[in-house]
């Protein structure tokens, strides 16, 4: 059976907040399903703010920096993992995923399109003991189509608004290759992360999905870019 992860990002309502504007519970949840039963939560994901708070976080994320906490439950009982930015410069950002005791679970590298080693954004997944997995965002053909349609983007946006449709996005599918296998695949339709190798650490996969969803697209506000 195919194992799949999804990330649910419900809107934050005023009644969901405790005193001081802090969310009463963590609402963003990554769920795992292997088709044998109901999806089960793997982690509840929340951004971890620096000393400067939300303004400092939002300013830093422009360079690609991210910092997340993956909690075991919505009440922040214990950490499952932590995502920290090891380096962010020249369009290449390296993230470390740490376990509950601070041990390294894996490393994720994002190389921005035209700034790294190719025309497409490149994602590299490194897990100790496994071959390095490399994936590129979108297919060349669909990026070519997207570039051809770019002059029409204002009209497509207007149509989306009046028809209550989805705002146009660039190609987002990513297929990771490692040693002749495809251990991971991000399917843009439904924002699902497919796990094609049972040895992939679920905590690392959850962190990868949270990172991918923090780069949701040109005209979509990502879950970690909220002003409150």
Coordinates of N, CA and C in Angstrom, one line a residue, residues 14-152:
X14 N -10.3 33.9 16.1 CA -10.0 34.6 17.4 C -10.2 33.8 18.6
X15 N -11.2 32.9 18.6 CA -11.5 32.1 19.8 C -10.5 31.0 20.0
X16 N -9.6 30.8 19.0 CA -8.6 29.8 19.1 C -7.4 30.3 19.9
X17 N -7.4 31.6 20.2 CA -6.2 32.2 20.8 C -6.4 32.3 22.3
X18 N -5.3 32.2 23.0 CA -5.3 32.3 24.5 C -4.9 33.8 24.7
X19 N -4.6 34.1 26.0 CA -4.2 35.4 26.4 C -2.9 35.8 25.7
X20 N -2.8 37.1 25.3 CA -1.6 37.6 24.7 C -1.5 37.3 23.2
X21 N -2.6 36.7 22.6 CA -2.6 36.4 21.2 C -1.9 35.1 20.8
X22 N -1.4 34.4 21.8 CA -0.7 33.1 21.5 C -1.8 32.1 21.2
X23 N -1.7 31.3 20.2 CA -2.6 30.2 19.8 C -2.8 29.3 21.0
X24 N -4.1 29.0 21.4 CA -4.4 28.1 22.5 C -3.9 26.7 22.2
X25 N -3.8 26.3 21.0 CA -3.3 25.0 20.6 C -2.7 25.0 19.2
X26 N -2.0 24.1 18.9 CA -1.3 24.0 17.5 C -2.3 23.3 16.6
X27 N -2.7 24.0 15.5 CA -3.8 23.6 14.6 C -3.2 22.9 13.4
X28 N -2.0 23.3 13.0 CA -1.4 22.7 11.8 C -0.9 21.3 12.1
X29 N -1.5 20.3 11.4 CA -1.2 18.9 11.7 C -0.8 18.2 10.5
X30 N 0.3 17.4 10.6 CA 0.7 16.5 9.5 C 0.2 15.1 9.9
X31 N -0.5 14.5 8.9 CA -1.1 13.2 9.1 C -0.5 12.1 8.2
X32 N -0.5 10.9 8.7 CA 0.1 9.8 7.9 C -1.0 8.7 7.7
X33 N -1.0 8.2 6.4 CA -1.9 7.1 6.1 C -1.3 6.1 5.2
X34 N -1.5 4.8 5.5 CA -1.0 3.8 4.6 C -2.1 3.0 4.0
X35 N -3.3 3.5 4.1 CA -4.5 2.9 3.5 C -5.1 1.8 4.3
X36 N -4.5 1.5 5.5 CA -5.0 0.4 6.3 C -6.0 0.9 7.4
X37 N -6.2 2.2 7.5 CA -7.2 2.7 8.5 C -7.2 4.2 8.4
X38 N -7.7 4.8 9.4 CA -7.9 6.3 9.5 C -6.5 6.9 9.5
X39 N -6.3 8.1 8.9 CA -5.0 8.8 9.0 C -4.7 9.1 10.5
X40 N -3.4 9.0 10.9 CA -3.0 9.3 12.2 C -2.1 10.5 12.3
X41 N -2.2 11.4 13.3 CA -1.2 12.5 13.4 C 0.2 12.0 13.6
X42 N 1.1 12.6 12.9 CA 2.5 12.4 13.1 C 3.1 13.5 13.9
X43 N 2.7 14.8 13.6 CA 3.3 15.9 14.3 C 2.3 17.1 14.1
X44 N 2.3 18.0 15.1 CA 1.6 19.3 15.1 C 2.7 20.3 14.9
X45 N 2.6 21.1 13.8 CA 3.7 22.0 13.4 C 3.4 23.4 13.7
X46 N 4.4 24.1 14.2 CA 4.3 25.5 14.6 C 5.6 26.2 14.3
X47 N 5.6 27.4 13.9 CA 6.9 28.1 13.6 C 7.5 28.4 15.0
X48 N 8.8 28.4 15.1 CA 9.5 28.8 16.3 C 10.1 30.2 16.1
X49 N 9.6 31.1 16.8 CA 10.0 32.5 16.6 C 11.3 32.9 17.2
X50 N 12.1 33.8 16.6 CA 13.4 34.2 17.1 C 13.1 35.3 18.2
X51 N 14.1 35.9 18.8 CA 13.9 36.9 19.8 C 13.1 38.1 19.4
X52 N 13.2 38.4 18.1 CA 12.5 39.6 17.6 C 11.0 39.3 17.3
X53 N 10.6 38.1 17.6 CA 9.2 37.8 17.4 C 8.8 37.6 15.9
X54 N 7.5 37.8 15.6 CA 7.0 37.6 14.3 C 7.6 38.5 13.2
X55 N 7.8 39.8 13.5 CA 8.5 40.6 12.5 C 9.9 40.1 12.1
X56 N 10.6 39.7 13.1 CA 12.0 39.2 12.8 C 11.9 37.9 12.0
X57 N 10.9 37.0 12.3 CA 10.8 35.8 11.6 C 10.4 36.0 10.2
X58 N 9.5 36.9 9.9 CA 9.0 37.2 8.6 C 10.1 37.9 7.8
X59 N 10.9 38.7 8.4 CA 12.0 39.3 7.7 C 13.1 38.3 7.3
X60 N 13.3 37.4 8.2 CA 14.4 36.4 7.9 C 13.9 35.4 6.8
X61 N 12.6 35.1 6.8 CA 12.1 34.0 5.9 C 12.3 34.4 4.4
X62 N 12.5 35.7 4.2 CA 12.7 36.2 2.8 C 13.9 35.7 2.2
X63 N 14.9 35.3 3.0 CA 16.2 34.7 2.5 C 16.1 33.2 2.4
X64 N 14.9 32.7 2.8 CA 14.7 31.2 2.8 C 14.8 30.6 4.2
X65 N 15.1 31.4 5.2 CA 15.3 30.8 6.6 C 13.9 30.4 7.1
X66 N 13.9 29.3 7.9 CA 12.7 28.8 8.5 C 13.1 28.2 9.8
X67 N 12.2 28.1 10.8 CA 12.4 27.4 12.1 C 11.0 27.0 12.6
X68 N 10.9 25.6 12.7 CA 9.6 25.0 13.1 C 9.8 24.1 14.3
X69 N 8.8 23.9 15.0 CA 8.7 22.9 16.0 C 7.6 21.9 15.6
X70 N 8.0 20.6 15.7 CA 7.0 19.5 15.4 C 6.7 18.9 16.8
X71 N 5.4 19.1 17.2 CA 5.0 18.7 18.5 C 4.3 17.3 18.4
X72 N 4.3 16.6 19.5 CA 3.6 15.3 19.6 C 2.1 15.4 19.7
X73 N 1.6 16.5 20.2 CA 0.2 16.8 20.4 C -0.1 18.2 20.2
X74 N -1.3 18.6 20.1 CA -1.7 20.0 19.8 C -1.5 20.9 21.0
X75 N -1.3 20.3 22.2 CA -1.1 21.1 23.4 C 0.4 21.3 23.8
X76 N 1.3 21.0 22.8 CA 2.7 21.2 23.0 C 3.3 20.4 24.1
X77 N 2.8 19.1 24.3 CA 3.3 18.3 25.4 C 4.8 17.9 25.3
X78 N 5.2 17.6 24.1 CA 6.6 17.2 23.9 C 7.0 17.4 22.4
X79 N 8.3 17.6 22.2 CA 8.7 17.8 20.8 C 9.0 16.5 20.2
X80 N 8.6 16.4 18.9 CA 8.9 15.3 18.0 C 10.2 15.6 17.3
X81 N 10.3 16.8 16.8 CA 11.5 17.2 16.1 C 11.5 18.8 16.0
X82 N 12.6 19.3 15.5 CA 12.8 20.7 15.4 C 13.5 20.9 14.0
X83 N 13.0 21.9 13.3 CA 13.7 22.3 12.0 C 14.4 23.6 12.2
X84 N 15.7 23.7 12.0 CA 16.5 24.9 12.1 C 17.2 25.2 10.8
X85 N 17.5 26.5 10.6 CA 18.2 26.8 9.4 C 19.7 26.9 9.7
X86 N 20.4 26.0 9.0 CA 21.9 26.0 9.2 C 22.6 27.1 8.5
X87 N 22.1 27.3 7.2 CA 22.7 28.4 6.4 C 21.7 28.8 5.4
X88 N 21.8 30.1 5.0 CA 20.9 30.7 3.9 C 21.6 31.8 3.2
X89 N 22.1 31.5 2.1 CA 22.8 32.5 1.3 C 22.9 32.1 -0.2
X90 N 22.9 33.2 -1.0 CA 23.0 33.0 -2.5 C 21.9 32.1 -3.0
X91 N 20.7 32.1 -2.4 CA 19.7 31.2 -3.0 C 19.7 29.8 -2.6
X92 N 20.7 29.4 -1.7 CA 20.8 28.0 -1.3 C 20.6 28.0 0.2
X93 N 19.6 27.2 0.7 CA 19.3 27.2 2.1 C 19.4 25.7 2.6
X94 N 20.1 25.5 3.7 CA 20.3 24.2 4.3 C 19.6 24.2 5.7
X95 N 18.7 23.2 5.8 CA 18.0 23.0 7.1 C 18.4 21.7 7.7
X96 N 18.5 21.7 9.0 CA 18.7 20.5 9.8 C 17.5 20.2 10.5
X97 N 17.2 18.9 10.5 CA 16.0 18.4 11.3 C 16.6 17.6 12.5
X98 N 16.2 18.1 13.7 CA 16.8 17.5 14.9 C 15.7 16.7 15.7
X99 N 16.1 15.7 16.3 CA 15.2 14.9 17.1 C 14.9 15.5 18.5
X100 N 14.2 14.8 19.3 CA 13.8 15.4 20.6 C 15.0 15.6 21.5
X101 N 16.1 14.9 21.3 CA 17.3 15.0 22.1 C 18.3 15.8 21.4
X102 N 18.0 16.4 20.3 CA 18.9 17.3 19.6 C 19.8 16.5 18.6
X103 N 19.5 15.2 18.4 CA 20.3 14.4 17.4 C 19.8 14.8 16.0
X104 N 20.7 14.6 15.0 CA 20.4 15.0 13.7 C 19.6 13.8 13.0
X105 N 18.4 14.1 12.6 CA 17.6 13.1 11.9 C 17.9 13.2 10.4
X106 N 18.2 14.4 9.9 CA 18.5 14.5 8.5 C 18.7 15.9 8.1
X107 N 19.1 16.2 6.9 CA 19.4 17.5 6.3 C 18.6 17.7 5.0
X108 N 18.0 18.9 4.9 CA 17.2 19.2 3.7 C 17.9 20.5 3.1
X109 N 18.1 20.4 1.8 CA 18.7 21.5 1.1 C 17.8 22.0 0.0
X110 N 17.5 23.3 0.0 CA 16.8 23.9 -1.1 C 17.6 24.9 -1.9
X111 N 17.7 24.6 -3.2 CA 18.5 25.5 -4.1 C 17.5 26.2 -5.0
X112 N 17.4 27.4 -4.9 CA 16.4 28.2 -5.6 C 16.7 28.2 -7.1
X113 N 15.6 28.2 -7.9 CA 15.8 28.2 -9.4 C 16.6 29.3 -9.8
X114 N 17.5 29.0 -10.8 CA 18.4 30.0 -11.4 C 19.5 30.5 -10.4
X115 N 19.5 30.0 -9.2 CA 20.4 30.5 -8.2 C 21.3 29.3 -7.7
X116 N 20.9 28.1 -8.0 CA 21.6 26.9 -7.6 C 22.3 26.3 -8.8
X117 N 21.9 25.0 -9.0 CA 22.5 24.3 -10.1 C 21.6 23.9 -11.3
X118 N 20.6 24.7 -11.5 CA 19.7 24.4 -12.6 C 18.6 25.5 -12.8
X119 N 17.7 25.2 -13.7 CA 16.6 26.1 -14.1 C 15.4 25.9 -13.1
X120 N 15.4 24.8 -12.4 CA 14.3 24.6 -11.5 C 14.8 24.5 -10.0
X121 N 13.9 24.8 -9.1 CA 14.2 24.7 -7.7 C 14.6 23.2 -7.4
X122 N 15.7 23.0 -6.7 CA 16.2 21.7 -6.4 C 16.1 21.4 -4.9
X123 N 15.5 20.3 -4.5 CA 15.4 19.9 -3.1 C 16.3 18.6 -2.9
X124 N 17.1 18.6 -1.9 CA 18.0 17.4 -1.6 C 17.6 17.0 -0.2
X125 N 17.4 15.7 -0.1 CA 17.0 15.1 1.2 C 18.2 14.1 1.6
X126 N 18.7 14.3 2.8 CA 19.8 13.5 3.3 C 19.4 12.9 4.6
X127 N 19.3 11.6 4.7 CA 19.1 10.9 5.9 C 20.2 9.9 6.2
X128 N 20.8 10.0 7.4 CA 21.9 9.1 7.7 C 21.6 7.6 7.4
X129 N 22.5 7.0 6.7 CA 22.4 5.6 6.4 C 21.7 5.3 5.1
X130 N 21.1 6.4 4.4 CA 20.4 6.2 3.2 C 21.1 7.0 2.1
X131 N 20.9 6.6 0.8 CA 21.4 7.4 -0.3 C 20.8 8.8 -0.4
X132 N 21.5 9.7 -0.8 CA 21.0 11.1 -1.0 C 19.9 11.1 -2.1
X133 N 18.8 11.7 -1.8 CA 17.7 11.8 -2.7 C 17.6 13.3 -3.2
X134 N 17.4 13.4 -4.6 CA 17.4 14.7 -5.2 C 16.1 14.8 -6.0
X135 N 15.4 15.9 -5.9 CA 14.2 16.2 -6.7 C 14.2 17.6 -7.2
X136 N 13.5 17.8 -8.3 CA 13.4 19.1 -8.9 C 11.9 19.5 -9.0
X137 N 11.6 20.8 -8.8 CA 10.2 21.2 -8.7 C 9.7 21.4 -10.1
X138 N 8.6 20.6 -10.4 CA 8.0 20.7 -11.7 C 8.8 20.1 -12.8
X139 N 8.1 19.9 -14.0 CA 8.7 19.4 -15.1 C 9.0 20.5 -16.1
X140 N 10.1 20.3 -16.9 CA 10.5 21.4 -17.8 C 9.4 21.8 -18.7
X141 N 8.7 20.8 -19.3 CA 7.6 21.1 -20.2 C 6.6 22.0 -19.6
X142 N 6.1 21.7 -18.3 CA 5.1 22.5 -17.7 C 5.6 23.9 -17.3
X143 N 6.9 24.0 -17.0 CA 7.5 25.3 -16.7 C 7.5 26.1 -18.0
X144 N 7.7 25.5 -19.1 CA 7.7 26.2 -20.4 C 6.3 26.7 -20.7
X145 N 5.3 25.9 -20.5 CA 3.9 26.3 -20.7 C 3.6 27.5 -19.8
X146 N 4.0 27.4 -18.5 CA 3.8 28.4 -17.5 C 4.4 29.8 -18.0
X147 N 5.6 29.7 -18.5 CA 6.3 30.9 -18.9 C 5.6 31.5 -20.1
X148 N 5.0 30.7 -21.0 CA 4.3 31.2 -22.1 C 3.0 31.9 -21.7
X149 N 2.4 31.4 -20.6 CA 1.1 32.0 -20.1 C 1.3 33.1 -19.2
X150 N 2.6 33.4 -18.8 CA 2.8 34.4 -17.8 C 2.2 35.8 -18.1
X151 N 2.3 36.3 -19.4 CA 1.7 37.6 -19.7 C 0.2 37.6 -19.5
X152 N -0.5 36.4 -19.4 CA -1.9 36.4 -19.2 C -2.3 36.3 -17.7

